[in-house]
Amino acid sequence: MSAGGGLRFLARAGRTLDSPQKGLGQGVVRGLTLDNPAGWLTGEDSVSFSRDRAMKISTVNRCVEVLSNSMAVLPIYIMNEDTKQRLADHRLGAVLWGRANEAMTSFDYQKLMMCNELLRGNAYAWIYRDRASGAPKELIPLPPDYVTVQVDPAGHIWYQFLHPQTGNRTMLRPEDVLHYKAYSEDGIEGISVLRRAALTLDTARAAQQYENSTWQRGGQPSGILTTDSDLGNAKLCRTLPDGTKEELDPKEELRKSWEKVHSGPGNAFRVAVLDLGLKYQPISMTNTDAQFVESNEVRVADVCRFFGMPLHLAYAGKQSFESNEQNGIEFVNYTLLAYETQWGQEDSYKLLLPGERVQRLRIKRELKVFLRGDTAAQTARYRTMHEIGAYSVDEIRALDDMGAVPGGTARYASLNYVPLEVWEELSRQRAGAENRTQKGEDNG
């Protein structure tokens, strides 16, 4: 089939890649799922709106950007586990490191899948296969809101696709759906970071709103209007359109009048004119008194912990080259490695054909792109690997995206270090050579 067939198939079916409209999917019987944790959220419990709110928090936005971009830039390769040989001309290359589908590059596809896993807990992609060979032709991301994981009476997993317009359901076989899941309590469906961090994110959003409202008031806190007069005995009325009289609360009207003149960014620092014995007494509460800066640092650290993100990548914490370099290594080892392992196992099982898996072929991602270090450290490593015969010149050049050179495939090693089993023989040979040289010098 021609490229783009998967997207055209979805288009003919009326398939869209947008979020589901309100009301779609109501009444659908879900399969084996987790208990609804909507109660974890405070206030509004809309999941979709929760994602929108969370992404407006700068730390969440940064964590999602870093993680999704990091997974998207990782080079993908297919390797034989027995020989450690990389297959550069494998048929999956067009999908894995070319274009995932007609609309998306490999980067766009990987980034979207990572965002879905982080923000929705599950990332799904339909594998559009060639009918004759069964080989994957395209990878079509499926919005998680339209996919339901179900288990049949025999214990087999199916993926139910809900049509966004007609409401028709289609059952997809598990071998035709890539499923990357976040933290899971049943191994079948994932729980998004936003649900697990709901309380922390809700607190961060409330603090953000407080800070915003503070600056909208010109950075000035609220205060108290006082007067020696008894406002309780004052009588205020207004005439309604129908001619009737409505009695007003004088205190409430005075508060509205003051806020109308002195609240909002356009009214900040306006000179107040007080009459009738009114006095304004500000409440001496500032951001410093509330330890706003300190609490903000704690919130940033809390969010980063949920995402497994070093503080320096979120532009927070103390900046030190040595510590940041070590934190970057830990980010690869303890955060990215887990995602790379999960994705690699899922890809290998569902994208490679059974015969290829028997041949020990595996799909992997190159994490070393984040572990190269600075130029000096990288040069020292290359020199060491070349001197012990682990790398040839061409292999070193390939790591820096440079081409081969004449004689670059040869490997060299020093004779200063030899295996112990041949050490005695080499010692005799070297001693014999030295004796012959010495005799030659004496005769000369």
Tab-separated table of C-alpha atoms in Angstrom:
chain	number	residue	atom	x	y	z
A	1	MET	CA	0.000	0.000	0.000
A	2	SER	CA	1.145	3.524	-0.621
A	3	ALA	CA	2.448	5.813	2.094
A	4	GLY	CA	-0.238	7.643	3.960
A	5	GLY	CA	-2.715	4.798	3.639
A	6	GLY	CA	-3.237	4.590	7.383
A	7	LEU	CA	-4.209	8.233	7.706
A	8	ARG	CA	-6.516	8.029	4.700
A	9	PHE	CA	-8.171	4.962	6.207
A	10	LEU	CA	-8.882	6.889	9.400
A	11	ALA	CA	-10.108	9.871	7.411
A	12	ARG	CA	-12.592	7.698	5.501
A	13	ALA	CA	-13.812	6.358	8.818
A	14	GLY	CA	-14.385	9.905	10.049
A	15	ARG	CA	-11.466	9.590	12.457
A	16	THR	CA	-10.028	12.763	13.978
A	17	LEU	CA	-6.936	13.290	16.090
A	18	ASP	CA	-8.468	15.901	18.362
A	19	SER	CA	-9.545	15.542	21.973
A	20	PRO	CA	-13.040	14.064	22.375
A	21	GLN	CA	-15.956	16.421	22.567
A	22	LYS	CA	-18.002	16.664	25.696
A	23	GLY	CA	-20.448	13.810	25.994
A	24	LEU	CA	-18.679	11.437	23.619
A	25	GLY	CA	-18.098	8.044	25.065
A	26	GLN	CA	-20.599	8.440	27.886
A	27	GLY	CA	-22.155	5.151	28.820
A	28	VAL	CA	-19.301	3.099	27.366
A	29	VAL	CA	-18.634	0.049	29.501
A	30	ARG	CA	-14.925	0.048	30.275
A	31	GLY	CA	-12.955	-3.144	30.676
A	32	LEU	CA	-10.381	-3.897	33.359
A	33	THR	CA	-9.504	-0.403	34.556
A	34	LEU	CA	-8.268	1.386	37.649
A	35	ASP	CA	-10.631	3.030	40.104
A	36	ASN	CA	-11.433	6.552	39.029
A	37	PRO	CA	-9.063	8.819	40.992
A	38	ALA	CA	-10.974	11.990	40.167
A	39	GLY	CA	-11.472	12.530	43.881
A	40	TRP	CA	-7.760	13.130	44.225
A	41	LEU	CA	-8.280	16.499	42.586
A	42	THR	CA	-9.586	19.429	44.540
A	43	GLY	CA	-12.027	21.858	43.021
A	44	GLU	CA	-12.683	21.164	39.353
A	45	ASP	CA	-12.246	17.469	38.618
A	46	SER	CA	-12.353	17.588	34.819
A	47	VAL	CA	-9.426	15.522	33.580
A	48	SER	CA	-9.035	17.395	30.293
A	49	PHE	CA	-9.222	20.769	32.002
A	50	SER	CA	-6.760	19.506	34.602
A	51	ARG	CA	-4.206	18.940	31.844
A	52	ASP	CA	-4.746	22.437	30.522
A	53	ARG	CA	-4.331	23.918	33.987
A	54	ALA	CA	-1.230	21.856	34.701
A	55	MET	CA	0.537	22.853	31.480
A	56	LYS	CA	0.128	26.512	32.488
A	57	ILE	CA	2.404	25.834	35.447
A	58	SER	CA	5.883	26.639	34.185
A	59	THR	CA	7.605	23.721	35.948
A	60	VAL	CA	5.166	21.165	34.533
A	61	ASN	CA	5.502	22.652	31.063
A	62	ARG	CA	9.289	22.505	31.267
A	63	CYS	CA	9.348	18.920	32.562
A	64	VAL	CA	7.046	17.714	29.783
A	65	GLU	CA	9.080	19.574	27.152
A	66	VAL	CA	12.418	18.174	28.349
A	67	LEU	CA	11.203	14.580	28.671
A	68	SER	CA	9.313	14.521	25.367
A	69	ASN	CA	12.142	16.209	23.460
A	70	SER	CA	14.721	13.900	25.054
A	71	MET	CA	12.890	10.770	23.922
A	72	ALA	CA	12.203	12.259	20.482
A	73	VAL	CA	15.867	13.008	19.696
A	74	LEU	CA	17.197	9.574	20.691
A	75	PRO	CA	18.564	7.775	17.609
A	76	ILE	CA	16.682	4.503	16.970
A	77	TYR	CA	18.468	1.446	15.672
A	78	ILE	CA	17.865	-2.276	15.151
A	79	MET	CA	20.541	-4.570	16.548
A	80	ASN	CA	21.278	-8.268	16.599
A	81	GLU	CA	21.692	-9.091	20.284
A	82	ASP	CA	24.047	-11.994	19.569
A	83	THR	CA	26.475	-10.281	17.190
A	84	LYS	CA	25.846	-6.685	18.401
A	85	GLN	CA	25.611	-5.696	14.732
A	86	ARG	CA	23.386	-2.767	13.822
A	87	LEU	CA	21.170	-3.205	10.771
A	88	ALA	CA	21.203	0.102	8.928
A	89	ASP	CA	19.160	-1.116	5.938
A	90	HIS	CA	16.291	-2.799	7.780
A	91	ARG	CA	12.820	-2.353	6.278
A	92	LEU	CA	11.577	-0.653	9.483
A	93	GLY	CA	13.978	2.212	8.894
A	94	ALA	CA	11.397	4.111	6.839
A	95	VAL	CA	9.037	4.094	9.830
A	96	LEU	CA	11.419	4.340	12.789
A	97	TRP	CA	13.916	6.925	11.611
A	98	GLY	CA	12.132	8.218	8.515
A	99	ARG	CA	8.464	9.226	8.810
A	100	ALA	CA	6.148	7.479	11.227
A	101	ASN	CA	3.235	8.343	8.951
A	102	GLU	CA	2.351	10.727	6.166
A	103	ALA	CA	1.765	13.624	8.568
A	104	MET	CA	4.518	13.091	11.157
A	105	THR	CA	8.272	12.844	11.194
A	106	SER	CA	9.856	10.402	13.599
A	107	PHE	CA	10.537	13.305	15.982
A	108	ASP	CA	6.919	14.518	15.929
A	109	TYR	CA	5.616	11.000	16.516
A	110	GLN	CA	7.972	10.204	19.410
A	111	LYS	CA	7.303	13.566	21.079
A	112	LEU	CA	3.534	13.151	20.879
A	113	MET	CA	3.685	9.625	22.277
A	114	MET	CA	5.793	10.775	25.226
A	115	CYS	CA	3.436	13.691	25.941
A	116	ASN	CA	0.468	11.311	25.956
A	117	GLU	CA	2.221	8.950	28.344
A	118	LEU	CA	3.101	11.764	30.741
A	119	LEU	CA	-0.123	13.777	30.618
A	120	ARG	CA	-2.674	11.015	30.035
A	121	GLY	CA	-0.911	7.998	31.497
A	122	ASN	CA	-1.190	5.974	28.279
A	123	ALA	CA	0.135	6.412	24.744
A	124	TYR	CA	-1.381	4.351	21.928
A	125	ALA	CA	-0.368	3.969	18.280
A	126	TRP	CA	-2.149	1.846	15.711
A	127	ILE	CA	0.239	-0.210	13.554
A	128	TYR	CA	-0.916	0.033	9.941
A	129	ARG	CA	0.493	-3.083	8.277
A	130	ASP	CA	1.094	-4.285	4.751
A	131	ARG	CA	-1.615	-6.842	4.035
A	132	ALA	CA	0.694	-9.216	2.208
A	133	SER	CA	3.720	-9.365	4.498
A	134	GLY	CA	2.300	-8.020	7.763
A	135	ALA	CA	5.198	-5.560	7.982
A	136	PRO	CA	4.404	-2.163	9.606
A	137	LYS	CA	3.896	0.611	7.057
A	138	GLU	CA	2.820	3.477	9.328
A	139	LEU	CA	2.406	4.259	13.018
A	140	ILE	CA	-0.767	6.259	13.724
A	141	PRO	CA	-1.028	7.798	17.231
A	142	LEU	CA	-4.455	7.256	18.821
A	143	PRO	CA	-5.750	9.798	21.368
A	144	PRO	CA	-5.988	7.922	24.674
A	145	ASP	CA	-9.459	9.360	25.351
A	146	TYR	CA	-10.830	7.273	22.466
A	147	VAL	CA	-9.160	3.989	23.465
A	148	THR	CA	-10.321	1.586	26.159
A	149	VAL	CA	-8.413	-1.480	27.292
A	150	GLN	CA	-10.705	-4.504	27.697
A	151	VAL	CA	-10.211	-8.110	28.730
A	152	ASP	CA	-12.346	-10.851	27.176
A	153	PRO	CA	-13.634	-13.891	29.114
A	154	ALA	CA	-10.588	-15.894	27.989
A	155	GLY	CA	-8.264	-13.344	29.594
A	156	HIS	CA	-6.996	-11.801	26.332
A	157	ILE	CA	-6.501	-8.040	26.074
A	158	TRP	CA	-8.234	-6.008	23.351
A	159	TYR	CA	-8.160	-2.307	22.556
A	160	GLN	CA	-11.562	-0.786	21.913
A	161	PHE	CA	-11.632	2.229	19.616
A	162	LEU	CA	-14.630	4.560	19.964
A	163	HIS	CA	-15.590	6.485	16.845
A	164	PRO	CA	-15.729	10.172	17.829
A	165	GLN	CA	-18.675	11.021	15.589
A	166	THR	CA	-20.797	7.926	15.115
A	167	GLY	CA	-20.037	6.245	18.435
A	168	ASN	CA	-19.242	2.964	16.677
A	169	ARG	CA	-16.757	0.715	18.430
A	170	THR	CA	-13.915	-1.205	16.801
A	171	MET	CA	-11.858	-3.858	18.549
A	172	LEU	CA	-8.140	-3.734	17.765
A	173	ARG	CA	-5.870	-6.689	18.357
A	174	PRO	CA	-3.095	-6.079	20.919
A	175	GLU	CA	-0.363	-6.946	18.402
A	176	ASP	CA	-1.585	-4.039	16.248
A	177	VAL	CA	-1.447	-1.391	18.999
A	178	LEU	CA	1.708	0.011	20.551
A	179	HIS	CA	0.936	0.843	24.172
A	180	TYR	CA	3.344	2.837	26.333
A	181	LYS	CA	2.044	3.205	29.865
A	182	ALA	CA	3.055	5.355	32.826
A	183	TYR	CA	3.029	4.151	36.436
A	184	SER	CA	0.488	1.337	36.659
A	185	GLU	CA	-1.142	-0.568	39.487
A	186	ASP	CA	-2.370	-3.437	37.311
A	187	GLY	CA	0.134	-3.526	34.453
A	188	ILE	CA	-2.650	-2.874	31.938
A	189	GLU	CA	-3.407	0.829	32.151
A	190	GLY	CA	-1.200	3.656	33.336
A	191	ILE	CA	-1.872	6.526	35.722
A	192	SER	CA	-0.668	9.918	34.530
A	193	VAL	CA	1.751	12.047	36.493
A	194	LEU	CA	-0.947	14.714	36.725
A	195	ARG	CA	-3.264	12.419	38.664
A	196	ARG	CA	-0.561	11.285	41.056
A	197	ALA	CA	0.662	14.854	41.579
A	198	ALA	CA	-2.821	16.416	41.652
A	199	LEU	CA	-2.508	17.889	45.153
A	200	THR	CA	0.956	19.348	44.485
A	201	LEU	CA	-0.123	20.822	41.153
A	202	ASP	CA	-3.308	22.246	42.634
A	203	THR	CA	-1.250	23.971	45.327
A	204	ALA	CA	1.181	25.314	42.738
A	205	ARG	CA	-1.679	26.663	40.639
A	206	ALA	CA	-3.269	28.343	43.674
A	207	ALA	CA	0.063	29.977	44.508
A	208	GLN	CA	0.418	31.111	40.914
A	209	GLN	CA	-3.038	32.671	41.007
A	210	TYR	CA	-2.233	34.378	44.302
A	211	GLU	CA	0.938	35.865	42.882
A	212	ASN	CA	-0.906	37.009	39.771
A	213	SER	CA	-3.667	38.673	41.784
A	214	THR	CA	-1.056	40.369	43.977
A	215	TRP	CA	0.656	41.974	41.012
A	216	GLN	CA	-2.690	42.908	39.466
A	217	ARG	CA	-3.239	44.985	42.577
A	218	GLY	CA	0.037	46.758	41.918
A	219	GLY	CA	1.914	44.569	44.354
A	220	GLN	CA	-0.011	46.086	47.242
A	221	PRO	CA	-1.843	43.946	49.812
A	222	SER	CA	-5.393	44.507	50.955
A	223	GLY	CA	-6.192	47.033	53.650
A	224	ILE	CA	-8.932	48.329	55.941
A	225	LEU	CA	-11.120	51.405	55.492
A	226	THR	CA	-12.112	52.917	58.845
A	227	THR	CA	-14.349	55.763	59.876
A	228	ASP	CA	-15.659	57.201	63.142
A	229	SER	CA	-19.170	57.218	61.707
A	230	ASP	CA	-21.628	54.387	62.289
A	231	LEU	CA	-22.284	53.001	58.804
A	232	GLY	CA	-24.807	50.549	60.184
A	233	ASN	CA	-27.361	53.336	60.595
A	234	ALA	CA	-26.743	54.771	57.123
A	235	LYS	CA	-29.525	54.240	54.616
A	236	LEU	CA	-28.725	53.752	50.932
A	237	CYS	CA	-31.271	52.971	48.258
A	238	ARG	CA	-31.352	52.737	44.505
A	239	THR	CA	-34.236	52.889	42.097
A	240	LEU	CA	-34.726	49.811	39.916
A	241	PRO	CA	-35.992	50.062	36.298
A	242	ASP	CA	-39.497	49.133	37.412
A	243	GLY	CA	-39.553	52.107	39.813
A	244	THR	CA	-39.169	50.105	43.038
A	245	LYS	CA	-36.617	50.950	45.691
A	246	GLU	CA	-33.812	48.540	46.684
A	247	GLU	CA	-31.990	48.988	49.984
A	248	LEU	CA	-28.190	48.693	49.770
A	249	ASP	CA	-25.551	47.754	52.311
A	250	PRO	CA	-23.422	50.896	52.855
A	251	LYS	CA	-20.314	48.875	53.796
A	252	GLU	CA	-20.519	46.750	50.658
A	253	GLU	CA	-21.080	49.781	48.447
A	254	LEU	CA	-18.091	51.556	50.002
A	255	ARG	CA	-15.890	48.496	49.387
A	256	LYS	CA	-16.993	48.273	45.736
A	257	SER	CA	-16.358	51.948	45.200
A	258	TRP	CA	-12.832	51.697	46.628
A	259	GLU	CA	-11.919	48.569	44.630
A	260	LYS	CA	-13.253	50.096	41.429
A	261	VAL	CA	-10.860	53.031	41.734
A	262	HIS	CA	-7.803	51.414	43.302
A	263	SER	CA	-7.760	47.754	42.122
A	264	GLY	CA	-6.388	46.349	38.913
A	265	PRO	CA	-3.121	46.936	37.023
A	266	GLY	CA	-4.344	50.186	35.491
A	267	ASN	CA	-5.188	51.661	38.876
A	268	ALA	CA	-2.028	50.742	40.759
A	269	PHE	CA	-0.462	53.479	42.883
A	270	ARG	CA	-3.273	55.978	42.243
A	271	VAL	CA	-3.559	58.715	44.812
A	272	ALA	CA	-6.453	58.090	47.185
A	273	VAL	CA	-8.773	60.960	48.108
A	274	LEU	CA	-10.672	60.232	51.331
A	275	ASP	CA	-13.576	62.248	52.733
A	276	LEU	CA	-16.229	61.849	55.401
A	277	GLY	CA	-13.567	60.902	57.931
A	278	LEU	CA	-12.444	57.757	56.097
A	279	LYS	CA	-8.982	56.378	56.871
A	280	TYR	CA	-7.102	53.646	54.966
A	281	GLN	CA	-4.930	51.263	56.961
A	282	PRO	CA	-2.921	48.772	54.828
A	283	ILE	CA	-2.312	45.266	56.119
A	284	SER	CA	1.450	44.847	56.339
A	285	MET	CA	1.698	41.481	54.584
A	286	THR	CA	4.282	41.160	51.798
A	287	ASN	CA	5.581	38.331	49.661
A	288	THR	CA	8.698	38.237	51.842
A	289	ASP	CA	6.619	37.857	55.017
A	290	ALA	CA	4.750	34.982	53.398
A	291	GLN	CA	8.093	33.399	52.402
A	292	PHE	CA	6.818	33.298	48.861
A	293	VAL	CA	10.186	32.744	47.229
A	294	GLU	CA	11.082	29.882	49.550
A	295	SER	CA	7.736	28.160	49.105
A	296	ASN	CA	7.998	28.537	45.340
A	297	GLU	CA	11.340	26.701	45.348
A	298	VAL	CA	9.759	23.869	47.334
A	299	ARG	CA	6.882	23.602	44.848
A	300	VAL	CA	9.277	23.474	41.895
A	301	ALA	CA	11.273	20.693	43.569
A	302	ASP	CA	8.068	18.758	44.323
A	303	VAL	CA	6.933	18.873	40.693
A	304	CYS	CA	10.396	17.876	39.448
A	305	ARG	CA	10.386	14.871	41.774
A	306	PHE	CA	7.151	13.576	40.263
A	307	PHE	CA	8.635	13.803	36.761
A	308	GLY	CA	12.109	12.547	37.707
A	309	MET	CA	13.633	15.811	36.478
A	310	PRO	CA	16.873	17.363	37.803
A	311	LEU	CA	16.352	20.889	39.085
A	312	HIS	CA	18.923	22.424	36.750
A	313	LEU	CA	16.964	21.191	33.700
A	314	ALA	CA	13.936	23.054	35.066
A	315	TYR	CA	16.116	26.173	35.476
A	316	ALA	CA	15.891	25.923	39.253
A	317	GLY	CA	18.156	25.130	42.189
A	318	LYS	CA	21.821	25.989	42.592
A	319	GLN	CA	23.739	25.949	39.335
A	320	SER	CA	27.122	24.181	39.404
A	321	PHE	CA	28.823	22.599	36.402
A	322	GLU	CA	30.112	19.606	38.343
A	323	SER	CA	26.836	18.833	40.095
A	324	ASN	CA	24.751	19.529	36.983
A	325	GLU	CA	26.886	17.129	34.953
A	326	GLN	CA	26.371	14.399	37.545
A	327	ASN	CA	22.651	15.181	37.760
A	328	GLY	CA	22.445	14.895	33.978
A	329	ILE	CA	23.994	11.425	34.109
A	330	GLU	CA	21.523	10.394	36.817
A	331	PHE	CA	18.669	11.769	34.693
A	332	VAL	CA	19.702	9.406	31.886
A	333	ASN	CA	20.272	6.417	34.172
A	334	TYR	CA	17.242	6.738	36.434
A	335	THR	CA	14.627	8.449	34.231
A	336	LEU	CA	15.291	8.108	30.492
A	337	LEU	CA	16.649	4.545	30.726
A	338	ALA	CA	13.328	3.291	32.116
A	339	TYR	CA	11.354	4.863	29.258
A	340	GLU	CA	13.871	3.599	26.681
A	341	THR	CA	13.633	0.064	28.060
A	342	GLN	CA	9.828	0.084	28.090
A	343	TRP	CA	9.531	1.501	24.573
A	344	GLY	CA	12.222	-0.810	23.191
A	345	GLN	CA	10.527	-3.941	24.545
A	346	GLU	CA	7.105	-2.883	23.237
A	347	ASP	CA	8.492	-1.909	19.821
A	348	SER	CA	10.546	-5.103	19.463
A	349	TYR	CA	7.597	-7.356	20.303
A	350	LYS	CA	5.029	-5.683	18.032
A	351	LEU	CA	7.003	-4.142	15.148
A	352	LEU	CA	9.431	-6.973	14.448
A	353	LEU	CA	8.076	-10.106	12.819
A	354	PRO	CA	8.190	-13.368	14.840
A	355	GLY	CA	11.035	-14.734	12.690
A	356	GLU	CA	13.089	-11.593	13.349
A	357	ARG	CA	12.586	-11.905	17.074
A	358	VAL	CA	13.777	-15.502	16.903
A	359	GLN	CA	16.938	-14.176	15.223
A	360	ARG	CA	17.454	-12.015	18.338
A	361	LEU	CA	16.786	-8.696	16.611
A	362	ARG	CA	15.840	-5.859	18.943
A	363	ILE	CA	14.777	-2.217	18.552
A	364	LYS	CA	16.770	0.138	20.766
A	365	ARG	CA	17.466	3.831	21.308
A	366	GLU	CA	20.916	5.334	21.735
A	367	LEU	CA	21.212	6.962	25.161
A	368	LYS	CA	24.901	7.770	24.718
A	369	VAL	CA	23.992	11.024	22.968
A	370	PHE	CA	23.360	12.445	26.459
A	371	LEU	CA	26.493	10.939	28.008
A	372	ARG	CA	29.216	12.340	25.787
A	373	GLY	CA	30.371	14.942	28.307
A	374	ASP	CA	32.579	17.896	27.421
A	375	THR	CA	35.143	17.900	24.603
A	376	ALA	CA	38.114	17.101	26.843
A	377	ALA	CA	36.408	14.122	28.478
A	378	GLN	CA	35.144	12.865	25.148
A	379	THR	CA	38.607	13.123	23.569
A	380	ALA	CA	40.205	11.253	26.469
A	381	ARG	CA	37.659	8.453	26.142
A	382	TYR	CA	38.201	8.147	22.392
A	383	ARG	CA	41.974	7.966	22.908
A	384	THR	CA	41.661	5.259	25.554
A	385	MET	CA	39.244	3.163	23.505
A	386	HIS	CA	41.511	3.445	20.464
A	387	GLU	CA	44.660	2.520	22.377
A	388	ILE	CA	43.140	-0.659	23.808
A	389	GLY	CA	41.779	-1.675	20.405
A	390	ALA	CA	38.099	-1.257	21.262
A	391	TYR	CA	37.478	1.444	18.618
A	392	SER	CA	38.931	1.917	15.159
A	393	VAL	CA	39.473	5.376	13.681
A	394	ASP	CA	36.372	5.035	11.509
A	395	GLU	CA	34.235	4.037	14.490
A	396	ILE	CA	35.420	7.099	16.411
A	397	ARG	CA	34.700	9.352	13.435
A	398	ALA	CA	31.240	7.832	13.061
A	399	LEU	CA	30.405	8.859	16.629
A	400	ASP	CA	30.958	12.477	15.555
A	401	ASP	CA	29.008	12.014	12.292
A	402	MET	CA	32.141	11.984	10.108
A	403	GLY	CA	32.873	9.688	7.216
A	404	ALA	CA	35.428	6.897	6.863
A	405	VAL	CA	39.078	7.471	5.921
A	406	PRO	CA	41.612	5.161	4.186
A	407	GLY	CA	42.938	2.623	6.667
A	408	GLY	CA	40.437	3.703	9.275
A	409	THR	CA	39.099	0.203	9.909
A	410	ALA	CA	42.388	-1.107	11.356
A	411	ARG	CA	42.604	-1.642	15.107
A	412	TYR	CA	45.741	-1.136	17.146
A	413	ALA	CA	46.779	-2.233	20.605
A	414	SER	CA	49.870	-1.741	22.749
A	415	LEU	CA	52.142	-4.699	23.559
A	416	ASN	CA	52.842	-3.285	26.998
A	417	TYR	CA	49.841	-5.271	28.236
A	418	VAL	CA	49.540	-8.920	27.164
A	419	PRO	CA	47.486	-11.909	28.352
A	420	LEU	CA	49.046	-13.770	31.274
A	421	GLU	CA	48.996	-17.112	29.437
A	422	VAL	CA	51.421	-15.787	26.768
A	423	TRP	CA	53.414	-13.522	29.057
A	424	GLU	CA	56.225	-16.048	29.636
A	425	GLU	CA	56.652	-16.764	25.921
A	426	LEU	CA	56.667	-13.102	24.951
A	427	SER	CA	59.163	-12.414	27.723
A	428	ARG	CA	61.577	-15.038	26.326
A	429	GLN	CA	61.178	-13.664	22.824
A	430	ARG	CA	61.838	-10.145	23.976
A	431	ALA	CA	64.814	-11.285	26.070
A	432	GLY	CA	66.216	-13.243	23.081
A	433	ALA	CA	65.850	-10.208	20.843
A	434	GLU	CA	67.663	-8.034	23.365
A	435	ASN	CA	70.500	-10.617	23.678
A	436	ARG	CA	70.916	-10.757	19.926
A	437	THR	CA	71.041	-6.997	19.758
A	438	GLN	CA	73.589	-6.864	22.537
A	439	LYS	CA	75.838	-9.468	20.831
A	440	GLY	CA	75.660	-7.550	17.622
A	441	GLU	CA	76.775	-4.395	19.393
A	442	ASP	CA	79.672	-6.275	21.091
A	443	ASN	CA	80.842	-7.742	17.815
A	444	GLY	CA	80.650	-4.380	16.230
